[in-house]
Tab-separated table of C-alpha atoms in Angstrom:
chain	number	residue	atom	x	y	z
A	28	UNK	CA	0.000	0.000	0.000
A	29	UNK	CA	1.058	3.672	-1.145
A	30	UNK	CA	0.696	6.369	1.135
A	31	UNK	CA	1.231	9.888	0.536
A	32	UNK	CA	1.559	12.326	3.528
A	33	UNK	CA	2.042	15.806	3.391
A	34	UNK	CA	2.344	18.858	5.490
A	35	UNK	CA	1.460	22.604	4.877
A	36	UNK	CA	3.181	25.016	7.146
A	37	UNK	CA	2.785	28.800	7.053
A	38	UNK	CA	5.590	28.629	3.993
A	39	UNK	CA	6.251	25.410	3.018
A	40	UNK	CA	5.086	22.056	1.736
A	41	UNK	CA	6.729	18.819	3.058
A	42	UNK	CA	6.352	15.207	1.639
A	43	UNK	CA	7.040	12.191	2.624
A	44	UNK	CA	6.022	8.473	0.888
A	45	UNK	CA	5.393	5.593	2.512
A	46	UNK	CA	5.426	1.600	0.992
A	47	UNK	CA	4.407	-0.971	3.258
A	48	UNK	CA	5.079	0.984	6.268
A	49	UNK	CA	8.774	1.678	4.971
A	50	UNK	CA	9.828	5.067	4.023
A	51	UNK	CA	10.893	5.852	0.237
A	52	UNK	CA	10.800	9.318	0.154
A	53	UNK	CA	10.966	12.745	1.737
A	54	UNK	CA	11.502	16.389	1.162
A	55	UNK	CA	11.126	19.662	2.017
A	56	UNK	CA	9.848	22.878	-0.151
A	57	UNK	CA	9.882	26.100	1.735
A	58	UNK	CA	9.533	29.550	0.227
A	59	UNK	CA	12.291	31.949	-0.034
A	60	UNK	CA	12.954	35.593	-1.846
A	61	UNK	CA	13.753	33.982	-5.262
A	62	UNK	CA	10.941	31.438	-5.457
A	63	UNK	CA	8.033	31.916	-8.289
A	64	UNK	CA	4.602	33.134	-7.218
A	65	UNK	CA	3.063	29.785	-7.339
A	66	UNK	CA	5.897	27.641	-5.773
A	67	UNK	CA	3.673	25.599	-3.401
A	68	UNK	CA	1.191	24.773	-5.686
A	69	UNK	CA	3.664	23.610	-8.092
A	70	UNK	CA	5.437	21.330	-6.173
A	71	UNK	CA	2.143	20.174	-4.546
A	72	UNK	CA	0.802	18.938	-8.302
A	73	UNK	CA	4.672	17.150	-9.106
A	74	UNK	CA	4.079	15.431	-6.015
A	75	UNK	CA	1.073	14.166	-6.517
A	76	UNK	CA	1.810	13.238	-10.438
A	77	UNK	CA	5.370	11.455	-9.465
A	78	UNK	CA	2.960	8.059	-8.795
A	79	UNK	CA	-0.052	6.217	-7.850
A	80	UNK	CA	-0.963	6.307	-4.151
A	81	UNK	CA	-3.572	4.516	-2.675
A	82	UNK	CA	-4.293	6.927	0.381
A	83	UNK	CA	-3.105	10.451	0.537
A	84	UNK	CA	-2.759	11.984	4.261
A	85	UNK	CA	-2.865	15.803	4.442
A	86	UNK	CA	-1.741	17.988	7.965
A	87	UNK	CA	-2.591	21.425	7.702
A	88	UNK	CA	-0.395	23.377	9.689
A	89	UNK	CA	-1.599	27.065	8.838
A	90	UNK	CA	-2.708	29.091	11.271
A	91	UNK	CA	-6.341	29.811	10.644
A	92	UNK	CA	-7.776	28.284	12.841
A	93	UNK	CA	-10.626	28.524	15.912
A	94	UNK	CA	-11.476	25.879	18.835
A	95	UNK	CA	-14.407	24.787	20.438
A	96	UNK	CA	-15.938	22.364	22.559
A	97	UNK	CA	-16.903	19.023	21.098
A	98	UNK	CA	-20.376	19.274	20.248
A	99	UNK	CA	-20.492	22.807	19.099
A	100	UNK	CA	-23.047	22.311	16.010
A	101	UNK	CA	-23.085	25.942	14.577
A	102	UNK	CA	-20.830	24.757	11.527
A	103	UNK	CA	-22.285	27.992	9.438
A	104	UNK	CA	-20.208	30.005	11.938
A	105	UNK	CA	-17.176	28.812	11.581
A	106	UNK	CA	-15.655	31.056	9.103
A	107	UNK	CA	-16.559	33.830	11.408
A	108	UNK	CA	-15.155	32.377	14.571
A	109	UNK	CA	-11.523	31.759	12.422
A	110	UNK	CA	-12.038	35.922	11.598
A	111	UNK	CA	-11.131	36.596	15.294
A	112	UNK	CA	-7.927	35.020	14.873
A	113	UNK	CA	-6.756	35.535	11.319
A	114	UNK	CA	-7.994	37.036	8.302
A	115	UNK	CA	-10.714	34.710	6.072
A	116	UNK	CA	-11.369	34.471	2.444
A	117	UNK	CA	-14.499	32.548	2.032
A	118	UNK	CA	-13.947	32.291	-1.922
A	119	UNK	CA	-10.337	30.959	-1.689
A	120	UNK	CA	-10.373	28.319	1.394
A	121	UNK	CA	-12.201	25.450	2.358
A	122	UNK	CA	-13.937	25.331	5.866
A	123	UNK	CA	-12.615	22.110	7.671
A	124	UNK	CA	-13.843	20.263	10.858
A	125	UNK	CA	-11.035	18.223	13.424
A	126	UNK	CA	-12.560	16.893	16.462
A	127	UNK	CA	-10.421	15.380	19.187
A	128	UNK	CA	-12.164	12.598	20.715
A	129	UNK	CA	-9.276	12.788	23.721
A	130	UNK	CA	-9.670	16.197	25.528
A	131	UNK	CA	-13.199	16.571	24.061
A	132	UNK	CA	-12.303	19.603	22.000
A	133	UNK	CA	-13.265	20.702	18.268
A	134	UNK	CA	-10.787	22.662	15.709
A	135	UNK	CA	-12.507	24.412	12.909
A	136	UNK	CA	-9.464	25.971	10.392
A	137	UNK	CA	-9.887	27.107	6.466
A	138	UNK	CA	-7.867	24.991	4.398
A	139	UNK	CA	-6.399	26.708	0.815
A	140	UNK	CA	-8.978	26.114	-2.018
A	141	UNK	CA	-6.199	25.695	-4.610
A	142	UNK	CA	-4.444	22.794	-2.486
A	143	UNK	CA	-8.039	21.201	-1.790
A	144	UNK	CA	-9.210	20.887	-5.180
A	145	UNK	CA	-5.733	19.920	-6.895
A	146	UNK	CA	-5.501	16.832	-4.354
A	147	UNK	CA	-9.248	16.094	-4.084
A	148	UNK	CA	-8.890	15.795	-8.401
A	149	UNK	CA	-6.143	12.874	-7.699
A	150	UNK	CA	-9.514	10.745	-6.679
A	151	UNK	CA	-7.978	8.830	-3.850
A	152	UNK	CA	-9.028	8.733	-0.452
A	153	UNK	CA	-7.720	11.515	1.252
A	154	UNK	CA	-7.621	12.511	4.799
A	155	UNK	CA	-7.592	15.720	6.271
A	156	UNK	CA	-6.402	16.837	9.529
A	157	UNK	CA	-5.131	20.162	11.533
A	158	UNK	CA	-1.995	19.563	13.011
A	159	UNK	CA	-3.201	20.888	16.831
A	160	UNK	CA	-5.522	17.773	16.436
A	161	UNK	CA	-2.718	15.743	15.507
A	162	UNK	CA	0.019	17.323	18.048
A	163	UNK	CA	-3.079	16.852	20.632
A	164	UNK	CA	-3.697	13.346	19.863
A	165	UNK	CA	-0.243	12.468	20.743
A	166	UNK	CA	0.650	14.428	24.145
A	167	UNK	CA	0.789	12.279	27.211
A	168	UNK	CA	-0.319	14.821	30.205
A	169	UNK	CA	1.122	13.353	33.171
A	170	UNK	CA	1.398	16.221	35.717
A	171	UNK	CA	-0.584	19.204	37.003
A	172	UNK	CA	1.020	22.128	34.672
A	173	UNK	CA	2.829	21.465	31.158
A	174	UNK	CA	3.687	22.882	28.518
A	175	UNK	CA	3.891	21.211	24.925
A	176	UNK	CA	5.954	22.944	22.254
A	177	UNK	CA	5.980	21.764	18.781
A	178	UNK	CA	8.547	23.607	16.499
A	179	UNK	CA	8.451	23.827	12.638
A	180	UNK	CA	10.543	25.581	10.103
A	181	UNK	CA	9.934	29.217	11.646
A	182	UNK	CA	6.295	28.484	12.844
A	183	UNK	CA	5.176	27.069	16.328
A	184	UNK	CA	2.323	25.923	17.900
A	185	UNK	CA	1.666	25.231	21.729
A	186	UNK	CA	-0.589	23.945	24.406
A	187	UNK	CA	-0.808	24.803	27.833
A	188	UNK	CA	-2.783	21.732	29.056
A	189	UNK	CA	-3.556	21.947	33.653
A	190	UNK	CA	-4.969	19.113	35.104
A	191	UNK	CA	-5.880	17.496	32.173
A	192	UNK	CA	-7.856	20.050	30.818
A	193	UNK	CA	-6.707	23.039	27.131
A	194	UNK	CA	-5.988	26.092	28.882
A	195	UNK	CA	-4.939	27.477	25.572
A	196	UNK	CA	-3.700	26.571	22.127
A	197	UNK	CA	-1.699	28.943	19.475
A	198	UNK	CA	-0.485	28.290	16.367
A	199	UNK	CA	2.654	31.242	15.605
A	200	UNK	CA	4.313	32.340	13.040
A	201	UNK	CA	8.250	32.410	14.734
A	202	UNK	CA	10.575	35.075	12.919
A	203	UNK	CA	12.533	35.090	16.157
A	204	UNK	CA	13.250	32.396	18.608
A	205	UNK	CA	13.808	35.160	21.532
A	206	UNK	CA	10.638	36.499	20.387
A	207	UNK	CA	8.996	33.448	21.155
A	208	UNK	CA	10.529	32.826	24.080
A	209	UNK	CA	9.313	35.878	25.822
A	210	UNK	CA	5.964	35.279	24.425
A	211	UNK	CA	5.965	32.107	26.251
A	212	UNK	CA	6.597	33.859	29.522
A	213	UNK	CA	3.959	36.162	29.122
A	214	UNK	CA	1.647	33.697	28.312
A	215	UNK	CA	2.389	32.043	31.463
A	216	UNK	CA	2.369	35.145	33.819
A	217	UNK	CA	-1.472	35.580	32.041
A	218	UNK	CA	-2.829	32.351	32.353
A	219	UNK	CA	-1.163	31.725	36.178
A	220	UNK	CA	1.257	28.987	35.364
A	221	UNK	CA	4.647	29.253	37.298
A	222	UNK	CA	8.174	28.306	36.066
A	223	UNK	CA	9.052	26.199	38.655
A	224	UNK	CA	5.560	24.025	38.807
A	225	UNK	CA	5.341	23.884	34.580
A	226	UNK	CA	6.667	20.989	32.653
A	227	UNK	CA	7.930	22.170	29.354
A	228	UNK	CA	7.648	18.940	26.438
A	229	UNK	CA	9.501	20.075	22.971
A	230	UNK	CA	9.001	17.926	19.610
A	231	UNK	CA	10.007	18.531	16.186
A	232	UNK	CA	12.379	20.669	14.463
A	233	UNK	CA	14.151	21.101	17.667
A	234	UNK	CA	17.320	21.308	15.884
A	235	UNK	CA	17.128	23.792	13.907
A	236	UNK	CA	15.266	25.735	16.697
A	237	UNK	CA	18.202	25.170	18.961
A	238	UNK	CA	18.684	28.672	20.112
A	239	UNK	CA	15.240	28.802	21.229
A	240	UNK	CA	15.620	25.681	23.634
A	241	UNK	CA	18.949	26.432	24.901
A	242	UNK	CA	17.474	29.811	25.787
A	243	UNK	CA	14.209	27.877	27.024
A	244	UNK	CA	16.282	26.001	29.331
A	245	UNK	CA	18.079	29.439	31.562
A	246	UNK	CA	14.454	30.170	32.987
A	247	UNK	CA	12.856	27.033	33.630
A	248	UNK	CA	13.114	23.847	35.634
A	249	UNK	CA	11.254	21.282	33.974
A	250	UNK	CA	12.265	20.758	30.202
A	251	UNK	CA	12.050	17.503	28.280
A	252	UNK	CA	12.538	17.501	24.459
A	253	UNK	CA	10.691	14.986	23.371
A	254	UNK	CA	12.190	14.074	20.114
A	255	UNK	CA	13.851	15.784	17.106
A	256	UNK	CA	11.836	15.344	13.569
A	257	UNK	CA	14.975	13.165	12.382
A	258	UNK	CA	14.612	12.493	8.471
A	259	UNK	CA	12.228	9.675	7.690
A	260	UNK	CA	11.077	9.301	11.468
A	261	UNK	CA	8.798	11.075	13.588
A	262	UNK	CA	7.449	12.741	10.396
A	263	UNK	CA	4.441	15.140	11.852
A	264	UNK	CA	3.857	13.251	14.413
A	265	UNK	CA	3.541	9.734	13.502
């Protein structure tokens, strides 16, 4: 069996094909100064022409986004409730639905029309997903306070998760790692978490984020990276 899985950050398009569970290919396409207007979406249809797949697995990584209980119904509004947090083109993106059975919570999040239509052509089943539903589904919360970090290529997106129970979720586009960092702090002077009682988890491109962590680790107690997103393993989130 032929899977294709892929992953749309902020500013880049990753790949990665699976045969029989074994990994045959993977790559990365991010966008830079000198690349053409439409350098996604070009990549994006050689992928998907380069074979036949028999399931195609998309993460959507983008932050436009909203989330709600389980059980909210009032699908009609979910363009507007994404508006609060970024801006919404009704004509250009695709209204999705993630629910995760786990902490009972719901993520609407608009989904490029473009991408949706050239992989939805490819008449396979596909799957779509948000990656806080994803990144959710695979936490462990073992103590009373933590924080779960997972880093991309210069995009973020945390929870702050107390007692078992979303305090908050953001999904941030990360220019600067110090930027972040103090952002983090903030966020946990507003939401009463203190440095000494939080557990900090980090997964993904922890690597290339390294600055961030090392600075991570001079204010807080508690810091566990969970894994690095090696090539070929731990590819988002499996």
């Amino acid at each position: 069996m032929s899977i294709l899985n892929l992953l749309f950050t902020k500013d880049g398009l990753i790949y990665q094909i699976i045969k029989n569970k074994s990994v045959l290919e993977e790559k990365s396409y991010f966008v830079d100064e000198e690349s053409p207007k439409n350098f996604i979406a070009g990549k994006l249809e050689d992928i998907l022409i380069k074979q036949r797949y028999d399931e195609i697995s998309v993460v959507s990584a983008l932050n436009h986004f909203t989330l709600m209980p389980e059980g909210f119904e009032s699908h009609d509004s979910g363009y507007d409730l994404i508006a609060f947090n970024a801006p919404v083109d009704k004509e250009n993106e695709e209204l999705m639905l993630s629910v995760n059975k786990k902490f009972k919570l719901q993520f609407y999040y608009t989904f490029p029309g473009e991408f949706y239509n050239t992989i939805k052509d490819i008449a396979v089943p596909v799957k779509f997903n948000f990656s806080g539903e994803k990144f959710l589904n695979s936490i462990n919360n073992k103590n009373n306070k933590e924080i779960h970090i997972n880093l991309y290529h210069h995009q973020c997106e945390f929870f702050a998760i107390s007692n078992k129970k979303i305090i908050l979720y953001n999904n941030l586009d990360v220019n600067s790692e110090v930027d972040f960092l103090y952002f983090v702090m903030f966020t946990l002077s507003k939401i009463g978490f203190g440095i000494n009682d939080t557990h900090f988890y980090v997964y993904g491109e922890t690597t290339e984020n390294e600055t961030f962590i090392s600075e991570l680790q001079k204010f807080v107690k508690n810091l566990k990276v969970v894994y690095d997103n090696i090539p070929n393993k731990n590819f988002i989130l499996n």
